[in-house]
Tab-separated table of C-alpha atoms and ligand atoms in Angstrom:
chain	number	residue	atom	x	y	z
A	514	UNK	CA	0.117	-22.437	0.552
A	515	UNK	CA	1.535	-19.654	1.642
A	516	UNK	CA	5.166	-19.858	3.321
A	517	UNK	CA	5.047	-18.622	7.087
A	518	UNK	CA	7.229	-15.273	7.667
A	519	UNK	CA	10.354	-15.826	9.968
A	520	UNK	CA	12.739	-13.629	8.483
A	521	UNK	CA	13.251	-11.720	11.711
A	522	UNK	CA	13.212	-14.707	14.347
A	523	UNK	CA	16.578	-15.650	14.728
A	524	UNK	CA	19.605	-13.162	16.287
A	525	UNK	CA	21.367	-11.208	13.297
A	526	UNK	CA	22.889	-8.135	12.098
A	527	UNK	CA	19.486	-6.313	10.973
A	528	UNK	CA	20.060	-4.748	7.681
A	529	UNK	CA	17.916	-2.310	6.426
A	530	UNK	CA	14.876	-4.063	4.971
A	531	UNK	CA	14.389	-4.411	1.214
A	532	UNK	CA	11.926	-6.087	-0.645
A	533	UNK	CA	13.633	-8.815	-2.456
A	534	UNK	CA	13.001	-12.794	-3.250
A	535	UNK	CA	13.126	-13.621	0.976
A	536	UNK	CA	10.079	-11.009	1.617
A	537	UNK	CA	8.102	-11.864	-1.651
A	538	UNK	CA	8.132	-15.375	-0.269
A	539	UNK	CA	6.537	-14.897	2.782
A	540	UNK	CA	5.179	-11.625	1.650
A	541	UNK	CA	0.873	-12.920	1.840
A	542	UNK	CA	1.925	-14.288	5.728
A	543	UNK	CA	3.859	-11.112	6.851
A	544	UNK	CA	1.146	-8.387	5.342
A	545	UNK	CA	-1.652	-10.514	6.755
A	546	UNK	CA	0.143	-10.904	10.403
A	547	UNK	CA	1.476	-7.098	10.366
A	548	UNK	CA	-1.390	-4.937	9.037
A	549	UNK	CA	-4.767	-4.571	11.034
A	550	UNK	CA	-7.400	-4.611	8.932
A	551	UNK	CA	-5.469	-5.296	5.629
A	552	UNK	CA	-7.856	-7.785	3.629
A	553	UNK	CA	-10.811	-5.701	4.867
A	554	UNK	CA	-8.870	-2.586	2.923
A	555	UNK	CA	-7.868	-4.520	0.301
A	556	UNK	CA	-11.784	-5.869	-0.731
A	557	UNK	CA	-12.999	-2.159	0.218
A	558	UNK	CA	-10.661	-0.890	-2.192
A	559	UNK	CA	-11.723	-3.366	-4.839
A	560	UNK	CA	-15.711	-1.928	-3.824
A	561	UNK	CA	-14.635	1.744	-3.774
A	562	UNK	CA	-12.799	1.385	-7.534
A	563	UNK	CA	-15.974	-0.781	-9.082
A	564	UNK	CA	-17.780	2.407	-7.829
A	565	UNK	CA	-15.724	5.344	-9.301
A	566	UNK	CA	-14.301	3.279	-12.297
A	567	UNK	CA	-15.140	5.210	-15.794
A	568	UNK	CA	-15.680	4.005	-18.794
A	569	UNK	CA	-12.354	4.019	-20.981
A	570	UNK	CA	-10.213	4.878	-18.301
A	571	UNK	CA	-7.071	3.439	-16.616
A	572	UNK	CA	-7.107	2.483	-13.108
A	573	UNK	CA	-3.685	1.852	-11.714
A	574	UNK	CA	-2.402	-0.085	-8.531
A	575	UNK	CA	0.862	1.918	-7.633
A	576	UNK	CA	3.655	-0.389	-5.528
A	577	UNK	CA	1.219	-3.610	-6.504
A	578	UNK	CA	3.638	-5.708	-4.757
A	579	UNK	CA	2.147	-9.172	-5.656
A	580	UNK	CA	-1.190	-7.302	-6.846
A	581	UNK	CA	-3.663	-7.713	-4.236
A	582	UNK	CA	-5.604	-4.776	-4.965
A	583	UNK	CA	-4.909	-5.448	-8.719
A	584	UNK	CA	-7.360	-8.628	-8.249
A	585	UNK	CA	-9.991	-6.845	-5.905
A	586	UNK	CA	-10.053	-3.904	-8.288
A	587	UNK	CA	-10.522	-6.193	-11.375
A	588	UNK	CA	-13.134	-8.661	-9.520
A	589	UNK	CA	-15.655	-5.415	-9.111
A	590	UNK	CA	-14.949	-3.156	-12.453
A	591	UNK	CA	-18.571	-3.402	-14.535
A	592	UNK	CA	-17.644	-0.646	-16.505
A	593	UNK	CA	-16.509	-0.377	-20.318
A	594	UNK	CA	-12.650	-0.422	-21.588
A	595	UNK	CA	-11.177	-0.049	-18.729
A	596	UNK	CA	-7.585	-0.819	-18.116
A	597	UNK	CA	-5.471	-2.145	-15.099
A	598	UNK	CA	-2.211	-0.625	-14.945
A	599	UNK	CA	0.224	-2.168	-11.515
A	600	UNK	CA	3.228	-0.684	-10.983
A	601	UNK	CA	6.167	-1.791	-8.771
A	602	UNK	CA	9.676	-1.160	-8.293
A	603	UNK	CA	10.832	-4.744	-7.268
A	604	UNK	CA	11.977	-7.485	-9.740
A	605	UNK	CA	10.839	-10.491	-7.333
A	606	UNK	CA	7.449	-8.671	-6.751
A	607	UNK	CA	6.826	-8.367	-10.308
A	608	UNK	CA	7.473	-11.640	-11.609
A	609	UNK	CA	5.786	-13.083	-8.611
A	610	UNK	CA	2.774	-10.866	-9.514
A	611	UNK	CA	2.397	-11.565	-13.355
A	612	UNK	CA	2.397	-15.456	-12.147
A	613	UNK	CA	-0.222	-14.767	-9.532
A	614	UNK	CA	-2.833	-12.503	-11.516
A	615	UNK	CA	-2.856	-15.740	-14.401
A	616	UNK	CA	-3.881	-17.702	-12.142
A	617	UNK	CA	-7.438	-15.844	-12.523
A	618	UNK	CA	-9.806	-15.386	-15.089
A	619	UNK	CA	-10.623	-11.996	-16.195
A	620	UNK	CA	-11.598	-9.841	-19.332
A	621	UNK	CA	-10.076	-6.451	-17.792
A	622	UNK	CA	-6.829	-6.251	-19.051
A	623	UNK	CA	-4.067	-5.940	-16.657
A	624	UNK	CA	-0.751	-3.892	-17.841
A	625	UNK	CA	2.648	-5.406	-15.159
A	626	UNK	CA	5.056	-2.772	-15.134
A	627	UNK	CA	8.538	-2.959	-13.049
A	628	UNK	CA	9.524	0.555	-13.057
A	629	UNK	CA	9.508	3.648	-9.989
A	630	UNK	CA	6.035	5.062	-9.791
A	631	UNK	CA	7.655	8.757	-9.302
A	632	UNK	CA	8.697	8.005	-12.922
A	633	UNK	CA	6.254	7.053	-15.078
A	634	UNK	CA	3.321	8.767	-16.332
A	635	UNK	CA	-0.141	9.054	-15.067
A	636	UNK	CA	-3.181	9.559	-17.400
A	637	UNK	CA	-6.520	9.268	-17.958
A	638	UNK	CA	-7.271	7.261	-14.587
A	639	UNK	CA	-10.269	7.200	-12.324
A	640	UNK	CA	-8.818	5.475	-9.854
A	641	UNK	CA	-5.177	5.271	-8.581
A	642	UNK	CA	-4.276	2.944	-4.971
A	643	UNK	CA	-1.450	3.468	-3.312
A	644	UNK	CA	-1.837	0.839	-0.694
A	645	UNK	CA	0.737	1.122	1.894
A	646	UNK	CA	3.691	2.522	-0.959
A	647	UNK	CA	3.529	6.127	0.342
A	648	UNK	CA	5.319	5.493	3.093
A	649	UNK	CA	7.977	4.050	1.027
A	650	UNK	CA	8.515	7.094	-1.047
A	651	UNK	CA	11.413	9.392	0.055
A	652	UNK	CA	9.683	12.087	2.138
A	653	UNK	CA	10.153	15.070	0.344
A	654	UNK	CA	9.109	13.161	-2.962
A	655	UNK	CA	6.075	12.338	-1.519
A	656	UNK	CA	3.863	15.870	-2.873
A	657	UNK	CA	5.422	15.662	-6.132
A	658	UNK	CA	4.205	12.187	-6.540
A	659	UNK	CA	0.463	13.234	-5.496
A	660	UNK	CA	0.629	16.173	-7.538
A	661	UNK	CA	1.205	13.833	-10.745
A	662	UNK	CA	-1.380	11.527	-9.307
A	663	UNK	CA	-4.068	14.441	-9.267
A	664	UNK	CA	-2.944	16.040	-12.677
A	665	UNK	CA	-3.160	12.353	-13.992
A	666	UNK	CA	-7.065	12.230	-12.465
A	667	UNK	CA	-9.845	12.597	-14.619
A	668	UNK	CA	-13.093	14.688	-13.079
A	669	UNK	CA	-14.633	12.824	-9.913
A	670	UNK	CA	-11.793	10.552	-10.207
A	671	UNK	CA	-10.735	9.458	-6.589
A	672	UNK	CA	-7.198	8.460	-5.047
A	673	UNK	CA	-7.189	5.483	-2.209
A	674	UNK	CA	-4.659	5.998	-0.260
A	675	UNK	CA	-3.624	3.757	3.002
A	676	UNK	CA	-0.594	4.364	4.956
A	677	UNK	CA	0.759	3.637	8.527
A	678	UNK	CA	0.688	6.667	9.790
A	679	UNK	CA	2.782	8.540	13.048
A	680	UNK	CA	0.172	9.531	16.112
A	681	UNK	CA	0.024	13.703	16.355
A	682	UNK	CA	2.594	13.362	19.543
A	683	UNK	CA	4.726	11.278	20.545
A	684	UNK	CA	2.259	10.185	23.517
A	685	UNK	CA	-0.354	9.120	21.645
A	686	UNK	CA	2.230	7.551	18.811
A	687	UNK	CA	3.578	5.198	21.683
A	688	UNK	CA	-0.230	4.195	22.019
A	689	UNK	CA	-0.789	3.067	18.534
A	690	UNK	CA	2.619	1.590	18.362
A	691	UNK	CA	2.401	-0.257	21.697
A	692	UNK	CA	-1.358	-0.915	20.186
A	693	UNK	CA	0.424	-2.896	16.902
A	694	UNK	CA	2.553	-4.598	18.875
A	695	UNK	CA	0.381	-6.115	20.949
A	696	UNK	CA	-1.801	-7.147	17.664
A	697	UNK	CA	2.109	-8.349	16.029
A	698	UNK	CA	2.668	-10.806	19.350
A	699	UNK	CA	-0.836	-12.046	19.080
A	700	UNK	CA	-0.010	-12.953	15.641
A	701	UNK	CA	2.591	-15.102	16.564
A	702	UNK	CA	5.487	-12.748	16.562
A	703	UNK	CA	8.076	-13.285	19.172
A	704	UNK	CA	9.677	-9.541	20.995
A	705	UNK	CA	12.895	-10.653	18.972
A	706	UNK	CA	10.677	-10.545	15.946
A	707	UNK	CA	9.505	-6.972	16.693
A	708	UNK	CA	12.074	-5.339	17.475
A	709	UNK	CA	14.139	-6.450	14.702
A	710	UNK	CA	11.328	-5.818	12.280
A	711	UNK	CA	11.372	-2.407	13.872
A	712	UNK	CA	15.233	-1.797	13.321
A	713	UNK	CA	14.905	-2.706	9.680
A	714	UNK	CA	12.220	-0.644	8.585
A	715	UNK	CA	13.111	2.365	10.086
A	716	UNK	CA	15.284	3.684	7.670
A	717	UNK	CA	13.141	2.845	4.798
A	718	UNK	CA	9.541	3.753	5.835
A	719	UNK	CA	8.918	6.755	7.424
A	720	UNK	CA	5.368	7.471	8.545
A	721	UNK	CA	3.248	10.661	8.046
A	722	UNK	CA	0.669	12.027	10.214
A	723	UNK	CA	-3.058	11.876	9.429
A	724	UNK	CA	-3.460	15.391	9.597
A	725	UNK	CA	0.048	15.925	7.377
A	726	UNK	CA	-1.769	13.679	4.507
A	727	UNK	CA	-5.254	15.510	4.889
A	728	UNK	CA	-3.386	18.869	4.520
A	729	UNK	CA	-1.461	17.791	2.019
A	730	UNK	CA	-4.015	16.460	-0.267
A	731	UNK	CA	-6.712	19.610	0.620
A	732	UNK	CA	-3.454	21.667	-1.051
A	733	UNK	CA	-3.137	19.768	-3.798
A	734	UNK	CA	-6.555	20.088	-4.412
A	735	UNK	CA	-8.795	17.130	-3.604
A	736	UNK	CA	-11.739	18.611	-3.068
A	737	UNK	CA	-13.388	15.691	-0.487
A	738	UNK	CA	-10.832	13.498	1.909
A	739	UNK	CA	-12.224	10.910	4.138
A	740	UNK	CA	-10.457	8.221	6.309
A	741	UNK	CA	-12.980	5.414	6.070
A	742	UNK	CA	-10.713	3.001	7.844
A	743	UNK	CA	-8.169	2.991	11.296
A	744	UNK	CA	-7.122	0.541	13.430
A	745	UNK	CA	-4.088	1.303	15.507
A	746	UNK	CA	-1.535	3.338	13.206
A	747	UNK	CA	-2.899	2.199	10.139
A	748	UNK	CA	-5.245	3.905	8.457
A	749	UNK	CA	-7.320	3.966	4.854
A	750	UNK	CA	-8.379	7.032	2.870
A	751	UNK	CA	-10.521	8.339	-0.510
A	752	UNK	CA	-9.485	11.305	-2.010
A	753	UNK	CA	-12.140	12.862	-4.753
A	754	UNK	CA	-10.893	15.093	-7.419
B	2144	GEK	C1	-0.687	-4.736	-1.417
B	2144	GEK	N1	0.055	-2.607	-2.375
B	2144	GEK	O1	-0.465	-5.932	-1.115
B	2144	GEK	N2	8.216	2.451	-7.137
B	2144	GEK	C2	7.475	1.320	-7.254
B	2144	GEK	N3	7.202	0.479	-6.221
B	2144	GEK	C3	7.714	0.795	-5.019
B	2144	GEK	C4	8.503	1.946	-4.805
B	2144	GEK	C5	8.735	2.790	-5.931
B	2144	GEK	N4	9.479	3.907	-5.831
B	2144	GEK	N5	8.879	1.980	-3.511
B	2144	GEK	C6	8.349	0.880	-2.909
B	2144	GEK	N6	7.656	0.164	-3.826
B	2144	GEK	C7	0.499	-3.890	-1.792
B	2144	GEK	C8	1.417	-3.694	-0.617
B	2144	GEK	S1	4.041	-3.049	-0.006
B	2144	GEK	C9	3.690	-2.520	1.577
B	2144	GEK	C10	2.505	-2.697	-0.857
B	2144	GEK	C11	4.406	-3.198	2.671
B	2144	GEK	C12	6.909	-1.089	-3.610
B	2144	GEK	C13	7.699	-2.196	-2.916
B	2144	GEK	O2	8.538	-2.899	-3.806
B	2144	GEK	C14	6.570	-3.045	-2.318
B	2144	GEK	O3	6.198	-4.099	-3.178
B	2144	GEK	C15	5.422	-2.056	-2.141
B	2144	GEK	O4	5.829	-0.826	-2.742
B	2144	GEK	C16	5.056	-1.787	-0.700
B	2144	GEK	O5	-1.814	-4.221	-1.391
B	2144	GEK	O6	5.105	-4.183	2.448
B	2144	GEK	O7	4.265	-2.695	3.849
């Protein structure tokens, strides 16, 4: 059983938010009750990588958190030696993680790493997620780390890439947001809730828009981008090297 997100529902002094052993708790309840569409992205992604996997090749699950995508990736791979590598930054996620991935059977072999994905290396993949990590990524960090993602890319290899993402203006952002909300409250989230949810990320995760991410990765030279998923400000892409 998963342990019901309330981290936000009493008064406090909102510090900024961090993802230690209080969010990995209730971390399955607060994705699930905060992100439109997630499980649908999360199984798609699993589809897309079963797809573009290549034989011998490393697929890696960047900012696995508790390694969702790690599971739906490894449920659909058919193809020969292929490798899992998920990545995260926080010790709690991590540990969390290994424990949750042996609690399935599987012959791909999954590699845990706790370490900054704009440090370590990226080779020989066919497929690299990034679900909902970009956003965490300092801003001006963020091409550097796509650039080693695409150098890392074998031919036809593909990046999926979802990411809240900032409306072109700010009229139509105050749609989408106004949009989330709404989905947030009918979740079960109180205004109190929200709004301190809202203080604490906003240092920490600072949203792109959809047309700055399809520019960005037409530069670096991903030769096909396609969002295949929205709802609200949330939004799923493949990008095919
Ligand atoms: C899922 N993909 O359930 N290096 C490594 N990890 C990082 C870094 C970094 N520099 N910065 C942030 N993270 C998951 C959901 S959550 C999204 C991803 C969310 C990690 C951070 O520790 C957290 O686990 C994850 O990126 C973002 O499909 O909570 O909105």
């Amino acid at each position: 059983m998963t342990q019901k997100d309330t981290i936000y529902a009493s008064q406090q002094q909102v510090k900024d938010f961090s993802f230690d052993e209080t969010v990995v708790e209730v971390f399955p309840d607060m994705i699930q009750r905060s992100v439109p569409g997630y499980t649908t992205m999360v199984s798609t992604m699993g589809k897309l990588a079963g797809q573009y996997a290549q034989n011998n090749s490393n697929l890696y699950d960047l900012g696995c958190s508790l390694g969702a995508v790690t599971l739906s990736m490894r449920r659909n791979i058919e193809k020969q030696n292929c490798q899992i590598i998920a990545i995260d930054n926080s010790q709690a996620m991590i540990e969390r993680c290994k424990l949750h991935l042996q609690g399935f059977r599987s012959d791909v072999p999954v590699d845990v790493q706790l370490a900054d994905i704009t440090e370590v290396n990226i080779e020989n993949a066919s497929v690299v997620a990034l679900n909902f990590t970009l956003q965490f990524i300092a801003q001006p960090m963020r091409r550097a780390l796509l650039e080693k993602i695409y150098a890392g890319l074998k031919p036809g290899g593909i990046l999926l890439l979802s990411e809240k993402i900032k409306g072109e203006n700010d009229t139509v952002d105050d749609v989408l947001i106004d949009l989330h909300h709404d989905f947030k409250r009918a979740n079960g989230y109180s205004e109190l809730e929200i709004s301190q949810k809202r203080s604490a990320i906003e240092n920490v995760m600072r949203p792109d828009t959809l047309s700055e991410h399809q520019q960005r990765l037409t530069d670096i030279g991903f030769t096909h981008t396609q969002v295949w998923y929205q709802c609200f400000n949330f939004c799923s892409m493949i990008a095919i090297k």
